[in-house]
JSON list of C-alpha atoms in Angstrom, two decimals:
[
{"chain": "A", "resi": 1, "resn": "MET", "atom": "CA", "xyz": [18.52, -29.02, -27.47]},
{"chain": "A", "resi": 2, "resn": "SER", "atom": "CA", "xyz": [14.87, -27.41, -28.47]},
{"chain": "A", "resi": 3, "resn": "LEU", "atom": "CA", "xyz": [14.14, -28.44, -24.76]},
{"chain": "A", "resi": 4, "resn": "ALA", "atom": "CA", "xyz": [17.25, -26.61, -23.30]},
{"chain": "A", "resi": 5, "resn": "PHE", "atom": "CA", "xyz": [16.14, -23.34, -25.52]},
{"chain": "A", "resi": 6, "resn": "CYS", "atom": "CA", "xyz": [12.66, -23.75, -24.39]},
{"chain": "A", "resi": 7, "resn": "MET", "atom": "CA", "xyz": [13.94, -23.74, -20.78]},
{"chain": "A", "resi": 8, "resn": "ILE", "atom": "CA", "xyz": [16.04, -20.53, -21.59]},
{"chain": "A", "resi": 9, "resn": "SER", "atom": "CA", "xyz": [13.27, -18.67, -23.00]},
{"chain": "A", "resi": 10, "resn": "VAL", "atom": "CA", "xyz": [10.89, -19.27, -20.23]},
{"chain": "A", "resi": 11, "resn": "SER", "atom": "CA", "xyz": [13.63, -18.18, -17.88]},
{"chain": "A", "resi": 12, "resn": "CYS", "atom": "CA", "xyz": [13.88, -14.83, -19.73]},
{"chain": "A", "resi": 13, "resn": "ASN", "atom": "CA", "xyz": [10.45, -13.92, -20.19]},
{"chain": "A", "resi": 14, "resn": "ARG", "atom": "CA", "xyz": [9.99, -14.58, -16.44]},
{"chain": "A", "resi": 15, "resn": "ILE", "atom": "CA", "xyz": [13.06, -12.37, -16.00]},
{"chain": "A", "resi": 16, "resn": "LYS", "atom": "CA", "xyz": [11.63, -10.00, -18.40]},
{"chain": "A", "resi": 17, "resn": "ARG", "atom": "CA", "xyz": [8.24, -10.01, -16.24]},
{"chain": "A", "resi": 18, "resn": "LYS", "atom": "CA", "xyz": [10.22, -9.39, -13.08]},
{"chain": "A", "resi": 19, "resn": "ALA", "atom": "CA", "xyz": [12.13, -6.35, -14.66]},
{"chain": "A", "resi": 20, "resn": "HIS", "atom": "CA", "xyz": [8.84, -4.65, -15.72]},
{"chain": "A", "resi": 21, "resn": "ASP", "atom": "CA", "xyz": [7.09, -5.44, -12.66]},
{"chain": "A", "resi": 22, "resn": "ILE", "atom": "CA", "xyz": [10.16, -3.73, -10.62]},
{"chain": "A", "resi": 23, "resn": "GLU", "atom": "CA", "xyz": [10.27, -0.84, -13.10]},
{"chain": "A", "resi": 24, "resn": "ALA", "atom": "CA", "xyz": [6.89, 0.05, -12.80]},
{"chain": "A", "resi": 25, "resn": "LYS", "atom": "CA", "xyz": [6.70, -0.22, -8.64]},
{"chain": "A", "resi": 26, "resn": "THR", "atom": "CA", "xyz": [9.97, 2.10, -8.93]},
{"chain": "A", "resi": 27, "resn": "GLN", "atom": "CA", "xyz": [8.08, 4.75, -10.98]},
{"chain": "A", "resi": 28, "resn": "LYS", "atom": "CA", "xyz": [5.15, 4.56, -8.85]},
{"chain": "A", "resi": 29, "resn": "LYS", "atom": "CA", "xyz": [7.07, 5.40, -5.76]},
{"chain": "A", "resi": 30, "resn": "ILE", "atom": "CA", "xyz": [8.47, 7.95, -7.70]},
{"chain": "A", "resi": 31, "resn": "ALA", "atom": "CA", "xyz": [5.69, 9.31, -8.55]},
{"chain": "A", "resi": 32, "resn": "GLU", "atom": "CA", "xyz": [4.65, 9.25, -4.92]},
{"chain": "A", "resi": 33, "resn": "SER", "atom": "CA", "xyz": [7.38, 10.78, -3.28]},
{"chain": "A", "resi": 34, "resn": "GLU", "atom": "CA", "xyz": [7.30, 13.78, -6.01]},
{"chain": "A", "resi": 35, "resn": "SER", "atom": "CA", "xyz": [3.53, 14.22, -5.07]},
{"chain": "A", "resi": 36, "resn": "GLU", "atom": "CA", "xyz": [4.39, 14.34, -1.27]},
{"chain": "A", "resi": 37, "resn": "LEU", "atom": "CA", "xyz": [7.42, 16.75, -1.80]},
{"chain": "A", "resi": 38, "resn": "SER", "atom": "CA", "xyz": [5.28, 18.72, -4.13]},
{"chain": "A", "resi": 39, "resn": "ASP", "atom": "CA", "xyz": [2.87, 18.91, -1.26]},
{"chain": "A", "resi": 40, "resn": "LYS", "atom": "CA", "xyz": [5.36, 20.48, 0.77]},
{"chain": "A", "resi": 41, "resn": "VAL", "atom": "CA", "xyz": [5.85, 23.30, -1.09]},
{"chain": "A", "resi": 42, "resn": "ILE", "atom": "CA", "xyz": [2.18, 23.65, -2.15]},
{"chain": "A", "resi": 43, "resn": "SER", "atom": "CA", "xyz": [-0.56, 22.37, -0.31]},
{"chain": "A", "resi": 44, "resn": "HIS", "atom": "CA", "xyz": [-3.32, 20.09, -2.28]},
{"chain": "A", "resi": 45, "resn": "PHE", "atom": "CA", "xyz": [-6.47, 20.21, -1.62]},
{"chain": "A", "resi": 46, "resn": "ASP", "atom": "CA", "xyz": [-9.13, 18.17, -4.05]},
{"chain": "A", "resi": 47, "resn": "PRO", "atom": "CA", "xyz": [-12.31, 19.84, -4.55]},
{"chain": "A", "resi": 48, "resn": "TYR", "atom": "CA", "xyz": [-13.53, 17.63, -7.27]},
{"chain": "A", "resi": 49, "resn": "HIS", "atom": "CA", "xyz": [-12.98, 13.89, -5.40]},
{"chain": "A", "resi": 50, "resn": "PRO", "atom": "CA", "xyz": [-13.55, 13.29, -1.97]},
{"chain": "A", "resi": 51, "resn": "ASP", "atom": "CA", "xyz": [-11.57, 11.40, 0.65]},
{"chain": "A", "resi": 52, "resn": "THR", "atom": "CA", "xyz": [-8.14, 11.94, -1.13]},
{"chain": "A", "resi": 53, "resn": "LYS", "atom": "CA", "xyz": [-5.00, 11.19, 0.84]},
{"chain": "A", "resi": 54, "resn": "PHE", "atom": "CA", "xyz": [-4.29, 15.12, 0.57]},
{"chain": "A", "resi": 55, "resn": "ASN", "atom": "CA", "xyz": [-7.98, 16.06, 1.58]},
{"chain": "A", "resi": 56, "resn": "LYS", "atom": "CA", "xyz": [-7.45, 14.08, 4.77]},
{"chain": "A", "resi": 57, "resn": "LYS", "atom": "CA", "xyz": [-4.29, 15.61, 5.21]},
{"chain": "A", "resi": 58, "resn": "ARG", "atom": "CA", "xyz": [-5.45, 19.14, 4.95]},
{"chain": "A", "resi": 59, "resn": "PHE", "atom": "CA", "xyz": [-8.55, 18.26, 7.44]},
{"chain": "A", "resi": 60, "resn": "SER", "atom": "CA", "xyz": [-6.28, 17.16, 10.00]},
{"chain": "A", "resi": 61, "resn": "GLU", "atom": "CA", "xyz": [-3.90, 20.25, 9.63]},
{"chain": "A", "resi": 62, "resn": "PHE", "atom": "CA", "xyz": [-7.06, 22.46, 9.86]},
{"chain": "A", "resi": 63, "resn": "PHE", "atom": "CA", "xyz": [-9.06, 20.60, 12.69]},
{"chain": "A", "resi": 64, "resn": "MET", "atom": "CA", "xyz": [-5.79, 19.25, 14.56]},
{"chain": "A", "resi": 65, "resn": "PHE", "atom": "CA", "xyz": [-7.27, 15.51, 14.27]},
{"chain": "A", "resi": 66, "resn": "TYR", "atom": "CA", "xyz": [-6.74, 12.93, 11.46]},
{"chain": "A", "resi": 67, "resn": "PRO", "atom": "CA", "xyz": [-10.62, 11.78, 10.22]},
{"chain": "A", "resi": 68, "resn": "SER", "atom": "CA", "xyz": [-11.88, 8.19, 11.52]},
{"chain": "A", "resi": 69, "resn": "PRO", "atom": "CA", "xyz": [-13.82, 6.46, 9.23]},
{"chain": "A", "resi": 70, "resn": "ASP", "atom": "CA", "xyz": [-16.66, 8.44, 10.69]},
{"chain": "A", "resi": 71, "resn": "GLU", "atom": "CA", "xyz": [-15.79, 11.27, 8.39]},
{"chain": "A", "resi": 72, "resn": "LYS", "atom": "CA", "xyz": [-16.14, 10.63, 5.48]},
{"chain": "A", "resi": 73, "resn": "ASN", "atom": "CA", "xyz": [-16.91, 12.63, 1.83]},
{"chain": "A", "resi": 74, "resn": "ILE", "atom": "CA", "xyz": [-14.12, 15.26, 2.41]},
{"chain": "A", "resi": 75, "resn": "TYR", "atom": "CA", "xyz": [-13.93, 17.96, -0.02]},
{"chain": "A", "resi": 76, "resn": "CYS", "atom": "CA", "xyz": [-11.84, 20.55, 0.06]},
{"chain": "A", "resi": 77, "resn": "TYR", "atom": "CA", "xyz": [-10.78, 23.86, -1.51]},
{"chain": "A", "resi": 78, "resn": "ALA", "atom": "CA", "xyz": [-8.32, 26.71, -1.30]},
{"chain": "A", "resi": 79, "resn": "ASP", "atom": "CA", "xyz": [-7.70, 30.29, -2.44]},
{"chain": "A", "resi": 80, "resn": "GLU", "atom": "CA", "xyz": [-4.07, 31.36, -2.01]},
{"chain": "A", "resi": 81, "resn": "MET", "atom": "CA", "xyz": [-3.73, 33.69, -4.64]},
{"chain": "A", "resi": 82, "resn": "GLY", "atom": "CA", "xyz": [-2.62, 37.25, -3.73]},
{"chain": "A", "resi": 83, "resn": "ILE", "atom": "CA", "xyz": [-2.81, 38.52, 0.21]},
{"chain": "A", "resi": 84, "resn": "ASP", "atom": "CA", "xyz": [-6.62, 36.95, 0.98]},
{"chain": "A", "resi": 85, "resn": "HIS", "atom": "CA", "xyz": [-6.71, 33.45, 1.19]},
{"chain": "A", "resi": 86, "resn": "SER", "atom": "CA", "xyz": [-9.93, 31.00, 1.98]},
{"chain": "A", "resi": 87, "resn": "TYR", "atom": "CA", "xyz": [-10.54, 27.64, 2.84]},
{"chain": "A", "resi": 88, "resn": "GLN", "atom": "CA", "xyz": [-13.69, 25.67, 2.14]},
{"chain": "A", "resi": 89, "resn": "PHE", "atom": "CA", "xyz": [-14.21, 22.23, 3.67]},
{"chain": "A", "resi": 90, "resn": "SER", "atom": "CA", "xyz": [-17.68, 19.72, 3.05]},
{"chain": "A", "resi": 91, "resn": "PHE", "atom": "CA", "xyz": [-17.44, 16.55, 5.05]},
{"chain": "A", "resi": 92, "resn": "ASN", "atom": "CA", "xyz": [-20.56, 14.08, 6.65]},
{"chain": "A", "resi": 93, "resn": "CYS", "atom": "CA", "xyz": [-19.73, 13.37, 10.48]},
{"chain": "A", "resi": 94, "resn": "ASP", "atom": "CA", "xyz": [-21.54, 12.90, 13.45]},
{"chain": "A", "resi": 95, "resn": "THR", "atom": "CA", "xyz": [-22.32, 15.66, 16.21]},
{"chain": "A", "resi": 96, "resn": "ALA", "atom": "CA", "xyz": [-19.19, 14.46, 18.33]},
{"chain": "A", "resi": 97, "resn": "THR", "atom": "CA", "xyz": [-16.52, 15.55, 15.52]},
{"chain": "A", "resi": 98, "resn": "ILE", "atom": "CA", "xyz": [-18.51, 18.76, 15.12]},
{"chain": "A", "resi": 99, "resn": "SER", "atom": "CA", "xyz": [-18.35, 19.34, 19.31]},
{"chain": "A", "resi": 100, "resn": "LYS", "atom": "CA", "xyz": [-14.27, 18.35, 18.82]},
{"chain": "A", "resi": 101, "resn": "ILE", "atom": "CA", "xyz": [-13.76, 20.69, 15.84]},
{"chain": "A", "resi": 102, "resn": "VAL", "atom": "CA", "xyz": [-15.80, 23.81, 18.02]},
{"chain": "A", "resi": 103, "resn": "SER", "atom": "CA", "xyz": [-13.51, 22.78, 21.04]},
{"chain": "A", "resi": 104, "resn": "ASN", "atom": "CA", "xyz": [-10.37, 22.81, 18.80]},
{"chain": "A", "resi": 105, "resn": "LEU", "atom": "CA", "xyz": [-10.79, 25.43, 16.78]},
{"chain": "A", "resi": 106, "resn": "LYS", "atom": "CA", "xyz": [-12.56, 28.03, 20.31]},
{"chain": "A", "resi": 107, "resn": "LEU", "atom": "CA", "xyz": [-15.34, 28.06, 18.09]},
{"chain": "A", "resi": 108, "resn": "LYS", "atom": "CA", "xyz": [-18.58, 30.25, 19.57]},
{"chain": "A", "resi": 109, "resn": "ARG", "atom": "CA", "xyz": [-22.43, 30.16, 18.37]},
{"chain": "A", "resi": 110, "resn": "GLY", "atom": "CA", "xyz": [-23.28, 32.80, 15.89]},
{"chain": "A", "resi": 111, "resn": "VAL", "atom": "CA", "xyz": [-22.44, 35.03, 13.48]},
{"chain": "A", "resi": 112, "resn": "ILE", "atom": "CA", "xyz": [-19.41, 37.77, 14.01]},
{"chain": "A", "resi": 113, "resn": "ASP", "atom": "CA", "xyz": [-19.78, 41.51, 12.49]},
{"chain": "A", "resi": 114, "resn": "ASP", "atom": "CA", "xyz": [-22.93, 40.14, 10.11]},
{"chain": "A", "resi": 115, "resn": "ASN", "atom": "CA", "xyz": [-19.94, 38.79, 8.23]},
{"chain": "A", "resi": 116, "resn": "ASP", "atom": "CA", "xyz": [-20.10, 34.88, 7.09]},
{"chain": "A", "resi": 117, "resn": "GLY", "atom": "CA", "xyz": [-18.08, 35.14, 3.72]},
{"chain": "A", "resi": 118, "resn": "SER", "atom": "CA", "xyz": [-21.45, 34.20, 1.84]},
{"chain": "A", "resi": 119, "resn": "GLY", "atom": "CA", "xyz": [-19.82, 36.55, -1.15]},
{"chain": "A", "resi": 120, "resn": "ILE", "atom": "CA", "xyz": [-16.71, 35.18, -1.71]},
{"chain": "A", "resi": 121, "resn": "TRP", "atom": "CA", "xyz": [-16.79, 31.25, -1.06]},
{"chain": "A", "resi": 122, "resn": "GLN", "atom": "CA", "xyz": [-17.19, 29.12, -4.25]},
{"chain": "A", "resi": 123, "resn": "ASN", "atom": "CA", "xyz": [-19.82, 27.31, -5.60]},
{"chain": "A", "resi": 124, "resn": "PHE", "atom": "CA", "xyz": [-19.66, 23.08, -6.07]},
{"chain": "A", "resi": 125, "resn": "PRO", "atom": "CA", "xyz": [-22.14, 20.37, -5.90]},
{"chain": "A", "resi": 126, "resn": "TRP", "atom": "CA", "xyz": [-20.39, 19.50, -2.33]},
{"chain": "A", "resi": 127, "resn": "TRP", "atom": "CA", "xyz": [-21.03, 23.07, -1.24]},
{"chain": "A", "resi": 128, "resn": "ASP", "atom": "CA", "xyz": [-25.30, 24.05, -0.43]},
{"chain": "A", "resi": 129, "resn": "SER", "atom": "CA", "xyz": [-24.79, 27.55, -0.37]},
{"chain": "A", "resi": 130, "resn": "LEU", "atom": "CA", "xyz": [-28.83, 27.77, 0.24]},
{"chain": "A", "resi": 131, "resn": "LYS", "atom": "CA", "xyz": [-28.44, 25.30, 3.48]},
{"chain": "A", "resi": 132, "resn": "ILE", "atom": "CA", "xyz": [-25.88, 27.36, 4.49]},
{"chain": "A", "resi": 133, "resn": "GLU", "atom": "CA", "xyz": [-27.16, 30.66, 4.97]},
{"chain": "A", "resi": 134, "resn": "ASN", "atom": "CA", "xyz": [-30.22, 28.87, 6.80]},
{"chain": "A", "resi": 135, "resn": "LEU", "atom": "CA", "xyz": [-27.80, 27.31, 9.55]},
{"chain": "A", "resi": 136, "resn": "LYS", "atom": "CA", "xyz": [-26.80, 29.03, 12.77]},
{"chain": "A", "resi": 137, "resn": "PRO", "atom": "CA", "xyz": [-22.62, 28.46, 12.80]},
{"chain": "A", "resi": 138, "resn": "PHE", "atom": "CA", "xyz": [-19.98, 28.06, 14.96]},
{"chain": "A", "resi": 139, "resn": "SER", "atom": "CA", "xyz": [-17.52, 31.24, 14.53]},
{"chain": "A", "resi": 140, "resn": "LYS", "atom": "CA", "xyz": [-14.42, 33.07, 15.37]},
{"chain": "A", "resi": 141, "resn": "LYS", "atom": "CA", "xyz": [-12.73, 36.21, 14.39]},
{"chain": "A", "resi": 142, "resn": "GLY", "atom": "CA", "xyz": [-9.22, 36.28, 14.65]},
{"chain": "A", "resi": 143, "resn": "ALA", "atom": "CA", "xyz": [-6.17, 38.91, 14.33]},
{"chain": "A", "resi": 144, "resn": "HIS", "atom": "CA", "xyz": [-6.17, 40.58, 10.79]},
{"chain": "A", "resi": 145, "resn": "GLU", "atom": "CA", "xyz": [-9.62, 40.16, 9.49]},
{"chain": "A", "resi": 146, "resn": "SER", "atom": "CA", "xyz": [-9.43, 36.58, 10.21]},
{"chain": "A", "resi": 147, "resn": "TYR", "atom": "CA", "xyz": [-12.62, 34.23, 10.30]},
{"chain": "A", "resi": 148, "resn": "TRP", "atom": "CA", "xyz": [-13.57, 30.72, 10.94]},
{"chain": "A", "resi": 149, "resn": "TYR", "atom": "CA", "xyz": [-16.99, 29.35, 10.06]},
{"chain": "A", "resi": 150, "resn": "LEU", "atom": "CA", "xyz": [-18.42, 25.93, 10.73]},
{"chain": "A", "resi": 151, "resn": "TRP", "atom": "CA", "xyz": [-22.29, 25.16, 10.14]},
{"chain": "A", "resi": 152, "resn": "TYR", "atom": "CA", "xyz": [-23.68, 21.23, 10.72]},
{"chain": "A", "resi": 153, "resn": "ASP", "atom": "CA", "xyz": [-26.78, 20.41, 9.03]},
{"chain": "A", "resi": 154, "resn": "THR", "atom": "CA", "xyz": [-28.16, 17.75, 11.44]},
{"chain": "A", "resi": 155, "resn": "SER", "atom": "CA", "xyz": [-30.86, 16.00, 9.19]},
{"chain": "A", "resi": 156, "resn": "LYS", "atom": "CA", "xyz": [-28.06, 15.18, 6.59]},
{"chain": "A", "resi": 157, "resn": "GLN", "atom": "CA", "xyz": [-24.99, 15.00, 9.45]},
{"chain": "A", "resi": 158, "resn": "LYS", "atom": "CA", "xyz": [-23.41, 17.26, 7.00]},
{"chain": "A", "resi": 159, "resn": "ALA", "atom": "CA", "xyz": [-20.88, 20.05, 7.60]},
{"chain": "A", "resi": 160, "resn": "TYR", "atom": "CA", "xyz": [-19.57, 23.06, 5.67]},
{"chain": "A", "resi": 161, "resn": "TYR", "atom": "CA", "xyz": [-16.24, 24.91, 7.05]},
{"chain": "A", "resi": 162, "resn": "PHE", "atom": "CA", "xyz": [-14.99, 28.39, 5.26]},
{"chain": "A", "resi": 163, "resn": "SER", "atom": "CA", "xyz": [-12.35, 30.05, 6.77]},
{"chain": "A", "resi": 164, "resn": "PHE", "atom": "CA", "xyz": [-10.77, 33.26, 5.23]},
{"chain": "A", "resi": 165, "resn": "ASP", "atom": "CA", "xyz": [-9.01, 36.49, 5.86]},
{"chain": "A", "resi": 166, "resn": "ARG", "atom": "CA", "xyz": [-8.96, 39.97, 3.93]}
]
């Protein structure tokens, strides 16, 4: 009789653990689904953690290709409040990636209209304003006062991207 009780008790505990595991996996899937859904409504940019799935997704949206393992330490930030928008990215990459971005975005060498947006970008530990101001950018001006800038620090293999409109 006690053997049967032990067997039933062990089986019940095993079932209970399985139920908890299933519940935890279900909660995780629900949270991921909610996160994906909310990203479709309001895009997530993470300026405090590199290489998040949303930062990689934003990278692919802005640069028109998904980052390879060579493109790393991807940080991004968006200011979408009001009618003006600005976007900042910083990441490590090689010159081939820079060439690909320049080609995809149709950027040209040099500053446009003496306006590189330096007064409106946000400061972050990953955004080296002093270094950026001493680098020659690739840039483009679009309709409605839209600007795109890409700087590349060859010594650190670090790219800085800033786009804004006003």
